[in-house]
CSV table of C-alpha atoms in Angstrom, one decimal:
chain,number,residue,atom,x,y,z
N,1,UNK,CA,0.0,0.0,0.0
N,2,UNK,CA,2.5,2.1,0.9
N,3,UNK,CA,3.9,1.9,-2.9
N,4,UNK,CA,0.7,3.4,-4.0
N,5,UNK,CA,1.0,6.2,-2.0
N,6,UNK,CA,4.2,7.1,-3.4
N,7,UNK,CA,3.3,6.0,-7.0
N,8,UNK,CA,4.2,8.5,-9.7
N,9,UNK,CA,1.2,6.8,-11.4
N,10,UNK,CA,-0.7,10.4,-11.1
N,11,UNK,CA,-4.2,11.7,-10.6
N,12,UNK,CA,-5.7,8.4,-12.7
N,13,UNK,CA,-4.2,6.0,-11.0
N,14,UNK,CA,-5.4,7.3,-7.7
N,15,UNK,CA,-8.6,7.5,-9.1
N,16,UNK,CA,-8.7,4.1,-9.9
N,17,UNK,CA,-6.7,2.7,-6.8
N,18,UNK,CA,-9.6,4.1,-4.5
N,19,UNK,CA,-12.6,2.8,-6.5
N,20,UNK,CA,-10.9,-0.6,-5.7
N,21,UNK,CA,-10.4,0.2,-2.6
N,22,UNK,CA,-14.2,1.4,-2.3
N,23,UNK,CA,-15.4,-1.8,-3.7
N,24,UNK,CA,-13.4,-4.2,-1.3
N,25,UNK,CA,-14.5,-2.2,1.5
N,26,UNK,CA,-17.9,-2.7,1.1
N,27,UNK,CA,-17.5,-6.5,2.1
N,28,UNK,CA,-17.0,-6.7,5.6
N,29,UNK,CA,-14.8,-10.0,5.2
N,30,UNK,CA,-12.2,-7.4,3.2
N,31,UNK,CA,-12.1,-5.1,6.4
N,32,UNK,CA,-9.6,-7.1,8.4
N,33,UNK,CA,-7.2,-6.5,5.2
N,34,UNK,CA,-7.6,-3.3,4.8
N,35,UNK,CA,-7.9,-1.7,7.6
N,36,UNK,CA,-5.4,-1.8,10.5
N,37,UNK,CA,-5.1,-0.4,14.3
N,38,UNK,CA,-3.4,2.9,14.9
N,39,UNK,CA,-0.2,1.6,15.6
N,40,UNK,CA,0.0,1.1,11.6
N,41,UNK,CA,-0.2,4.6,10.0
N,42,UNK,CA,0.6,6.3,6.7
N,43,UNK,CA,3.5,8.0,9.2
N,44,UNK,CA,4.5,4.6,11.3
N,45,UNK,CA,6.1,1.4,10.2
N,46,UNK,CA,8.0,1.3,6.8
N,47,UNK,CA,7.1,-2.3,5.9
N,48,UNK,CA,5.1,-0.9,2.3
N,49,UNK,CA,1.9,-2.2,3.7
N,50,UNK,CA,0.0,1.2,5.5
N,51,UNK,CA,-3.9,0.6,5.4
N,52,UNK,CA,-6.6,1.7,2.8
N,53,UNK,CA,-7.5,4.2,4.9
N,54,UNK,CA,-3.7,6.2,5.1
N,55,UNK,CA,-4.1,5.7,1.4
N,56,UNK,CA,-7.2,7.2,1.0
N,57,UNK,CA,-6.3,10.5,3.2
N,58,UNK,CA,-2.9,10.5,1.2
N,59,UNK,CA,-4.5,10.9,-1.9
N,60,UNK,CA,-7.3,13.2,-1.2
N,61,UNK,CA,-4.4,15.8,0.7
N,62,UNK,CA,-2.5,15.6,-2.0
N,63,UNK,CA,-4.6,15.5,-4.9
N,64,UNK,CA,-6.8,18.1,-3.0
N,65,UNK,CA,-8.5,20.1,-6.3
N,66,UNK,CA,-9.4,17.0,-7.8
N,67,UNK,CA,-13.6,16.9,-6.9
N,68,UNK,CA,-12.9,12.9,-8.2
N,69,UNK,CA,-10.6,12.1,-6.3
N,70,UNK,CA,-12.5,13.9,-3.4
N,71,UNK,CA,-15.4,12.0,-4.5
N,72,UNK,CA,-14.1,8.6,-4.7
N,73,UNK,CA,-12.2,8.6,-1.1
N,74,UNK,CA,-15.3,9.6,0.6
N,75,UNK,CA,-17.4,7.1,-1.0
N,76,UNK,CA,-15.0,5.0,-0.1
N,77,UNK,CA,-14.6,5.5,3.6
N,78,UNK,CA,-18.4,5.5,3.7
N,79,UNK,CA,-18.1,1.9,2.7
N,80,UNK,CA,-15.4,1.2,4.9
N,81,UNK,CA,-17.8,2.3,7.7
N,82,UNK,CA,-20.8,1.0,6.8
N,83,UNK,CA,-20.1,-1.9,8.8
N,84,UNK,CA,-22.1,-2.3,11.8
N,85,UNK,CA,-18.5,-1.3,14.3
N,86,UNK,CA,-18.4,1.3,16.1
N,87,UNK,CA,-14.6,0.5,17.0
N,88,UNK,CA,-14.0,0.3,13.1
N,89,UNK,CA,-15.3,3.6,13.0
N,90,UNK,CA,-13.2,5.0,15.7
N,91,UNK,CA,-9.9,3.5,14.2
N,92,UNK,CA,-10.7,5.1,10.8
N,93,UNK,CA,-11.8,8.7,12.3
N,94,UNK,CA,-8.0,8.0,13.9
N,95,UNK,CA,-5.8,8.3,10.7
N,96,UNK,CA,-6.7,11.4,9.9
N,97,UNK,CA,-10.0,11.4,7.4
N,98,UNK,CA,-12.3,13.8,9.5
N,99,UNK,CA,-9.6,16.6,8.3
N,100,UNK,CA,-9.6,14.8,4.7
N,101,UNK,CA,-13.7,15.0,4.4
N,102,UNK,CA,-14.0,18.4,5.9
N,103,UNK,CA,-11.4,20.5,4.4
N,104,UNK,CA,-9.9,18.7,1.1
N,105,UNK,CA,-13.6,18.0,-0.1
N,106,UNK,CA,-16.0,20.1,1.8
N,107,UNK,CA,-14.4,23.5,2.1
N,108,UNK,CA,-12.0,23.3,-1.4
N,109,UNK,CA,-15.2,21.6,-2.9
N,110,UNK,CA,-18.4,23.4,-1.6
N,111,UNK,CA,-19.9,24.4,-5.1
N,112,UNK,CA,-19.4,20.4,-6.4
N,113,UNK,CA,-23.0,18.7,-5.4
N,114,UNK,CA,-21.1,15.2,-5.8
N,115,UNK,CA,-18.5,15.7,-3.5
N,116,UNK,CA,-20.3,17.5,-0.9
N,117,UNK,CA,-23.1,14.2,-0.7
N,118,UNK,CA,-20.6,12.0,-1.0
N,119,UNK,CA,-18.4,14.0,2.1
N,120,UNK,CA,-22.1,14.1,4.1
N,121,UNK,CA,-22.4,10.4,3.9
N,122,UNK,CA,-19.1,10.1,4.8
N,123,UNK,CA,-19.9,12.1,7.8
N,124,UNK,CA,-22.5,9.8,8.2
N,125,UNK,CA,-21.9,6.5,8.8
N,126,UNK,CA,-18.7,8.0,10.7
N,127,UNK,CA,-20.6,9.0,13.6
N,128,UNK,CA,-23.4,6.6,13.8
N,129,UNK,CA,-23.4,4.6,16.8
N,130,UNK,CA,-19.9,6.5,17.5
N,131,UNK,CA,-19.8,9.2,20.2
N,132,UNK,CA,-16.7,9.6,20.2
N,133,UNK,CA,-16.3,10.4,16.4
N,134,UNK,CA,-19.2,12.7,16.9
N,135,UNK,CA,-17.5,15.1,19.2
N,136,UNK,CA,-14.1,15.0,16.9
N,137,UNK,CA,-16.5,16.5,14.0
N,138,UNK,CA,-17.9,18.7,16.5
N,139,UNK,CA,-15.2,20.3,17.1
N,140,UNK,CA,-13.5,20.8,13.8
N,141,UNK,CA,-16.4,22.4,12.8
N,142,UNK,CA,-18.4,20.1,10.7
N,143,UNK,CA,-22.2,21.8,12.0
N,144,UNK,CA,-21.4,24.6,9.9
N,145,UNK,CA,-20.2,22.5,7.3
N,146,UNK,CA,-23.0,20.6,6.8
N,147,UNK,CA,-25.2,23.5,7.0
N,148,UNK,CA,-23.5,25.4,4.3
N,149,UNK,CA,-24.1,22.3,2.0
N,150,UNK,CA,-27.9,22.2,2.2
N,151,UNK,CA,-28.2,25.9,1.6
N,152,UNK,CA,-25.7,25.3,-0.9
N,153,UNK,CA,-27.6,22.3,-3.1
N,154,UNK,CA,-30.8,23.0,-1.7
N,155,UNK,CA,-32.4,20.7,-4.9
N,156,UNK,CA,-30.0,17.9,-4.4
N,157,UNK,CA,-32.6,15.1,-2.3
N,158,UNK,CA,-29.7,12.8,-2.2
N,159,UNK,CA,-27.5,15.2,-0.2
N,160,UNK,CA,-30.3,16.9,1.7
N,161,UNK,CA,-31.2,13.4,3.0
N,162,UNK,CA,-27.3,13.2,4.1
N,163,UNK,CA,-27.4,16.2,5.5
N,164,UNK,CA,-30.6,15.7,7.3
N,165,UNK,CA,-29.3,12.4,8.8
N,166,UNK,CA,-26.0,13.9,10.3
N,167,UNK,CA,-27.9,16.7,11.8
N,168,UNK,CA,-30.3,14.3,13.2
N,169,UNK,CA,-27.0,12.6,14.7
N,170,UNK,CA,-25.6,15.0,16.2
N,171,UNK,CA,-28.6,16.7,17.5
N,172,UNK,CA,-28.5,13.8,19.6
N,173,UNK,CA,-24.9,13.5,21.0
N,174,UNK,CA,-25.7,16.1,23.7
N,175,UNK,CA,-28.4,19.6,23.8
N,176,UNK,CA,-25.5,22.2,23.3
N,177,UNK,CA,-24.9,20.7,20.0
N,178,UNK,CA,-28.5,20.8,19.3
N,179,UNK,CA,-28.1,24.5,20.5
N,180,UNK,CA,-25.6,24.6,18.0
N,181,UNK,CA,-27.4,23.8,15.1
N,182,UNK,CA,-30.3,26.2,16.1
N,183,UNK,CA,-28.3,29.4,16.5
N,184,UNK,CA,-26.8,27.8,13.0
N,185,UNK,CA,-29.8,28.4,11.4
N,186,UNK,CA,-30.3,24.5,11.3
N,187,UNK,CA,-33.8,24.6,11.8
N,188,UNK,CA,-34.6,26.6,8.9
N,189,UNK,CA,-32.3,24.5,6.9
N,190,UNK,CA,-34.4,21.6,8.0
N,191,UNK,CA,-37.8,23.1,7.0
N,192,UNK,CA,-36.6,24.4,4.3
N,193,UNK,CA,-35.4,20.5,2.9
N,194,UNK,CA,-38.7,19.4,3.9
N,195,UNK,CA,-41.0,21.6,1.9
N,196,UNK,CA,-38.6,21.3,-1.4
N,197,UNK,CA,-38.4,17.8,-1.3
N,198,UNK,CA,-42.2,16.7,0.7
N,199,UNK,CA,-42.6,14.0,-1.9
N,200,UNK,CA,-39.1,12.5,-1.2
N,201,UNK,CA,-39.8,10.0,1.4
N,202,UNK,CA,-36.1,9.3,2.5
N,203,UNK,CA,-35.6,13.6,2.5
N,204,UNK,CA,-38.9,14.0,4.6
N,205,UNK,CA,-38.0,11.2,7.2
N,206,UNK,CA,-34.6,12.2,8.0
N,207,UNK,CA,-35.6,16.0,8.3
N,208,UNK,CA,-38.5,15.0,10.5
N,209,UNK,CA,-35.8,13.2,12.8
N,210,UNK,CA,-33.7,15.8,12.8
N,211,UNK,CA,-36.4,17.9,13.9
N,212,UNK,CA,-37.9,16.1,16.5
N,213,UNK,CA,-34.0,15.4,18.3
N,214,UNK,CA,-33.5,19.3,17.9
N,215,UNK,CA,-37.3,20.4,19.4
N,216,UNK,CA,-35.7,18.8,22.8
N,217,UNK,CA,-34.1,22.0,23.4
N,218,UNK,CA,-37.0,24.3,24.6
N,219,UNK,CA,-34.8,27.3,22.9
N,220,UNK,CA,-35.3,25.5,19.7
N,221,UNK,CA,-39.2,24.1,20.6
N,222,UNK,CA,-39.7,28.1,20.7
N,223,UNK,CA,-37.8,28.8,17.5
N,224,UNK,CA,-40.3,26.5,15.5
N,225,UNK,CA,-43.0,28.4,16.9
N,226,UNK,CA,-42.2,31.9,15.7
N,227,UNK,CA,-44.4,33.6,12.7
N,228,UNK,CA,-44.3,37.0,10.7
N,229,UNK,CA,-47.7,39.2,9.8
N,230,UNK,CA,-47.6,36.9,7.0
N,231,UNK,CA,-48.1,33.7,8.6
N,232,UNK,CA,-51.5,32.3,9.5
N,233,UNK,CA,-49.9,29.4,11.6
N,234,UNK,CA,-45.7,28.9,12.6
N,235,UNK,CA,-44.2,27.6,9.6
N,236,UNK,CA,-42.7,24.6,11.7
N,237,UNK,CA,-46.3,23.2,12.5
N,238,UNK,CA,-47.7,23.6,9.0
N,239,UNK,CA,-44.3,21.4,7.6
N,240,UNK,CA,-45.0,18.6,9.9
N,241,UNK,CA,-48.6,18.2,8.9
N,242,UNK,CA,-47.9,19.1,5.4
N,243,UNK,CA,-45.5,15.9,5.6
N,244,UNK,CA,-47.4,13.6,7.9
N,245,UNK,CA,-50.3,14.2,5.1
N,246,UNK,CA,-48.0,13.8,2.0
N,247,UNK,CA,-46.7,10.2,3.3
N,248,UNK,CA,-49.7,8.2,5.1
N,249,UNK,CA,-48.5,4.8,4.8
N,250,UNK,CA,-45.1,5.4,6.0
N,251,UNK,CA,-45.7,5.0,9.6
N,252,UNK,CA,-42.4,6.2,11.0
N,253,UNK,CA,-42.8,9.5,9.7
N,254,UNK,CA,-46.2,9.4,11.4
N,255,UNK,CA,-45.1,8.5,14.5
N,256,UNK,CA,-41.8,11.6,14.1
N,257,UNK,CA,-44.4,13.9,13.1
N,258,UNK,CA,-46.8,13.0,16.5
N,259,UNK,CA,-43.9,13.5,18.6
N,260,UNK,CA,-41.9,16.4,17.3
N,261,UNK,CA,-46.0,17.6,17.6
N,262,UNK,CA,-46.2,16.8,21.0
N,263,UNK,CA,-42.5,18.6,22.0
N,264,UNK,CA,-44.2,22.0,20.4
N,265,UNK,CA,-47.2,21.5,22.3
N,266,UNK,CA,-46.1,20.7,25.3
N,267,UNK,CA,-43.7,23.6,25.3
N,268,UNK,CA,-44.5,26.5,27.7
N,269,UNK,CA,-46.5,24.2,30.3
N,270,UNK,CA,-43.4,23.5,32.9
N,271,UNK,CA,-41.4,26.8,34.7
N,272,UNK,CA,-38.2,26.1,32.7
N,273,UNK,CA,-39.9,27.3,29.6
N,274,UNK,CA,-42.0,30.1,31.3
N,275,UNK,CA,-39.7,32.5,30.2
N,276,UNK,CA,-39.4,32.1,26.7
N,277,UNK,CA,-42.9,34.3,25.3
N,278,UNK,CA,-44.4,30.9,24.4
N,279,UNK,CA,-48.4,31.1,25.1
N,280,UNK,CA,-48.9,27.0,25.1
N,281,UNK,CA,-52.9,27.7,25.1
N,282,UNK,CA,-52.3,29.6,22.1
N,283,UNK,CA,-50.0,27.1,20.7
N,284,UNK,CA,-51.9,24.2,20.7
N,285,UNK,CA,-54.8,25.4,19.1
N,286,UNK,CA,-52.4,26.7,16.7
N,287,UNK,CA,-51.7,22.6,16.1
N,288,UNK,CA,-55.2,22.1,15.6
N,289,UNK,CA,-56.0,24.4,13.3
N,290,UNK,CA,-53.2,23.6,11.3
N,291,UNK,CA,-55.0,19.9,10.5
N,292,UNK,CA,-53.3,17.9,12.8
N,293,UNK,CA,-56.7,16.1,13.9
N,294,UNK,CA,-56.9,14.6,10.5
N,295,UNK,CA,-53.3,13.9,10.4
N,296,UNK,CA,-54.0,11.6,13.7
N,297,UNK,CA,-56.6,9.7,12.9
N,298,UNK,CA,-55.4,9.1,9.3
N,299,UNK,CA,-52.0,7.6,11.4
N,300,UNK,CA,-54.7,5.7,13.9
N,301,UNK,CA,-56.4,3.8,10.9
N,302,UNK,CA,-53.8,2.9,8.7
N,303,UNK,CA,-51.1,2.0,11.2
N,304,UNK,CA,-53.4,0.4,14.0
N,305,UNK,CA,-50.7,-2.6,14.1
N,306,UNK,CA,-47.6,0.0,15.0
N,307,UNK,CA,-47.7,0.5,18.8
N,308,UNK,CA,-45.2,3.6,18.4
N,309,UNK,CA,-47.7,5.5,15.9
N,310,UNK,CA,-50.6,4.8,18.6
N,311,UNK,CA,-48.7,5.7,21.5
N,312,UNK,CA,-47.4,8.8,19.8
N,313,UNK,CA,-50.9,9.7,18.7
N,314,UNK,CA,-52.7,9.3,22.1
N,315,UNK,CA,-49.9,11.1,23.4
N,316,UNK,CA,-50.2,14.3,21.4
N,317,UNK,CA,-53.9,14.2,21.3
N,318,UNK,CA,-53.4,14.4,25.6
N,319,UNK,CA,-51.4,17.4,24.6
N,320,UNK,CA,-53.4,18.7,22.9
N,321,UNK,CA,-56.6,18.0,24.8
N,322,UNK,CA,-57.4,21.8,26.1
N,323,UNK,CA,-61.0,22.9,26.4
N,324,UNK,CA,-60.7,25.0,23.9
N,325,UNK,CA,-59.9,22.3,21.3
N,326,UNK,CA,-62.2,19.4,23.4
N,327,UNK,CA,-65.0,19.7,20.8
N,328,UNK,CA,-62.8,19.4,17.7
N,329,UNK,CA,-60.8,16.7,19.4
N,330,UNK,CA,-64.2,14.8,19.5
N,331,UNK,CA,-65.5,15.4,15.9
N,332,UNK,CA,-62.2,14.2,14.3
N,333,UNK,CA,-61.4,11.3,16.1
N,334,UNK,CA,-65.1,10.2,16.6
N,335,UNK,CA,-67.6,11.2,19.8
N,336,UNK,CA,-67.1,7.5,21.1
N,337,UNK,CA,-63.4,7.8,20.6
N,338,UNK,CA,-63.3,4.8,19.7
N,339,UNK,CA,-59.9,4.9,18.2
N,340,UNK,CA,-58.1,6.1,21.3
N,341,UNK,CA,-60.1,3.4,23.0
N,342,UNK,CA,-58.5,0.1,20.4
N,343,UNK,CA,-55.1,2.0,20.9
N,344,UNK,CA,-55.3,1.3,24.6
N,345,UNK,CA,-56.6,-2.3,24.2
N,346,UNK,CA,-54.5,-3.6,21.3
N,347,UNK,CA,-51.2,-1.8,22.7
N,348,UNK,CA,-51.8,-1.5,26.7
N,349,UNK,CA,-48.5,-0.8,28.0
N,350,UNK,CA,-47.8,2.1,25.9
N,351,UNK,CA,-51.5,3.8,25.5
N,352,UNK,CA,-53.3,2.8,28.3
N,353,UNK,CA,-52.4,5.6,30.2
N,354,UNK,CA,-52.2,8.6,27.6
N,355,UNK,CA,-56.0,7.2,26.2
N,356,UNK,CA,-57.7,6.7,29.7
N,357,UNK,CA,-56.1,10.2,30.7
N,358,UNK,CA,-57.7,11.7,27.3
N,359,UNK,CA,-61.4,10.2,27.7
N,360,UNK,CA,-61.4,11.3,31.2
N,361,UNK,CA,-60.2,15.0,30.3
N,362,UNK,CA,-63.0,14.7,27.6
N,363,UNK,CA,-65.6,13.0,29.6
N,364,UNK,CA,-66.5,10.5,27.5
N,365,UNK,CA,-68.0,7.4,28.7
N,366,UNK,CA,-65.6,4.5,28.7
């Protein structure tokens, strides 16, 4: 390996040395091969065998300008890991390829679509199930980064979905990242993803997951909440319904959808958030009136088998569950409620509560 590094083979050659490398990777038998522990750098041992991975970061530092090459070595470290190894990961993040992705592809490369996906899903499957990788990102700025690249290639589904995913990582790794993102503009960048691409399932998902992990900050819950003269409802509320609505039978998104739902509505009720202007009464009529009640039931009837999509449900419509909204509450889902009631009974440990808690508020007979 270490004789393709210093091959005078050119730009080409590299090119073609890394899609080989791209396409072994993607077996996890080839792994063992061509990836080795730390102690085996690019900058260690001279035995002419360094890893795929030294390689890789070789060739994209010093072949920076060239968007293939850029290209190539982050599709290939995506497939080195894809595998389900969170050590793997760590090992590769090790020799050097979080500098590689951010600054010979992302930054040299931020007007190249290609490279910038390709970089994102990098990113990735770098971080996933990998805390550790996900603070080293952190804190060579990859937020930013990523940010920059959806605003960027704001018609690219392929790269928004990327995008979408790492944001929806990271969001999670700990609420000052999520912080982060917010005062990043994140949030916009998420909506924003959502309404361009609402027919792109994968695009929709992904943002609605990124949403929902980011709405755990109360600062951001607030942020989604916020409408000019020209808004009838916040812009955050009418995107989740608008995408809840646009994918019915993909139960995942309507059980994202209930929940990032429930965050918004729930916001404002508890001191820690009594500070930030948020009128909850006003804001969960505000879900109402944006549709939601049809968005719920359509979720109760086509997904009565998916105890996540019932819980979420009964759980928002709790939240919801005001006096203001009771009679609306009642015509959409049915004045027997019988819904709420077959959630409880079909899926008892995770509705029984949230439903009994609902027809009481309501007064309906049980």
């Amino acid at each position: 390996m270490k004789r393709f590094l210093k091959s005078k083979g050119g730009q080409d050659l590299q090119e073609h040395a890394i899609s080989a490398l791209s396409n072994l990777g993607a077996a996890r038998s080839n792994v063992g091969f061509l990836v080795r522990d730390g102690s085996s750098s690019s900058s260690g041992d001279d035995d002419g065998n360094g890893d795929a991975v030294d390689a890789i970061v070789n060739a994209m530092g010093q072949y920076s300008e060239c968007s293939i090459v850029q290209a190539k070595g982050c599709s290939a470290i995506t497939n080195l890991a894809s595998h389900d190894d969170s050590k793997l990961r760590l090992e590769i993040m090790n020799k050097g390829v979080g500098l590689a992705i951010l600054y010979s592809s992302m930054a040299m490369h931020a007007d190249d679509s290609t490279v910038q996906e390709a970089a994102l899903k990098a990113v990735r499957n770098l971080c996933t199930d990998c805390e550790t990788n996900q603070a080293k990102f952190i804190d060579i700025g990859v937020i930013d980064l990523v940010i920059s690249a959806m605003d960027r290639h704001k018609d690219v589904p392929g790269l928004q979905e990327a995008g979408a995913c790492v944001i929806s990582i990271l969001a999670d790794y700990h609420n000052d990242t999520r912080i982060l993102i917010g005062d990043n503009h994140g949030i916009d960048t998420i909506l924003r993803a959502i309404t361009v691409h609402l027919k792109h399932a994968g695009v929709v998902e992904w943002c609605n997951r990124a949403l929902l992990t980011l709405t755990f900050d109360r600062h951001n819950a607030a942020s989604c909440l916020e409408k000019t003269v020209d808004d009838d409802l916040p812009p955050a509320i009418t995107v989740v319904i608008d995408a809840m609505m646009a994918h019915e039978n993909v139960a995942s998104i309507q059980e994202i959808g209930c929940a990032t739902l429930a965050n918004l509505a729930n916001l404002g009720t508890d001191t820690s958030s009594s500070n930030l202007g948020v009128d909850p009464v006003q804001t969960k009529m505000y879900i109402v009136d944006g549709g939601t009640l049809d968005a719920i039931t359509m979720a109760m009837v086509l997904h009565r088998n998916e105890s996540r999509v019932q819980e979420r449900a009964c759980t928002l419509l709790l939240h919801l569950a005001i006096e203001d909204n009771h009679a609306a509450i009642l015509a959409a889902i049915g004045i027997d409620m019988q819904l709420v009631k077959d959630a409880a009974k079909n899926f008892p440990d995770q509705c029984k509560k949230p439903a009994n808690n609902l027809i009481r508020l309501l007064g309906v007979n049980r």
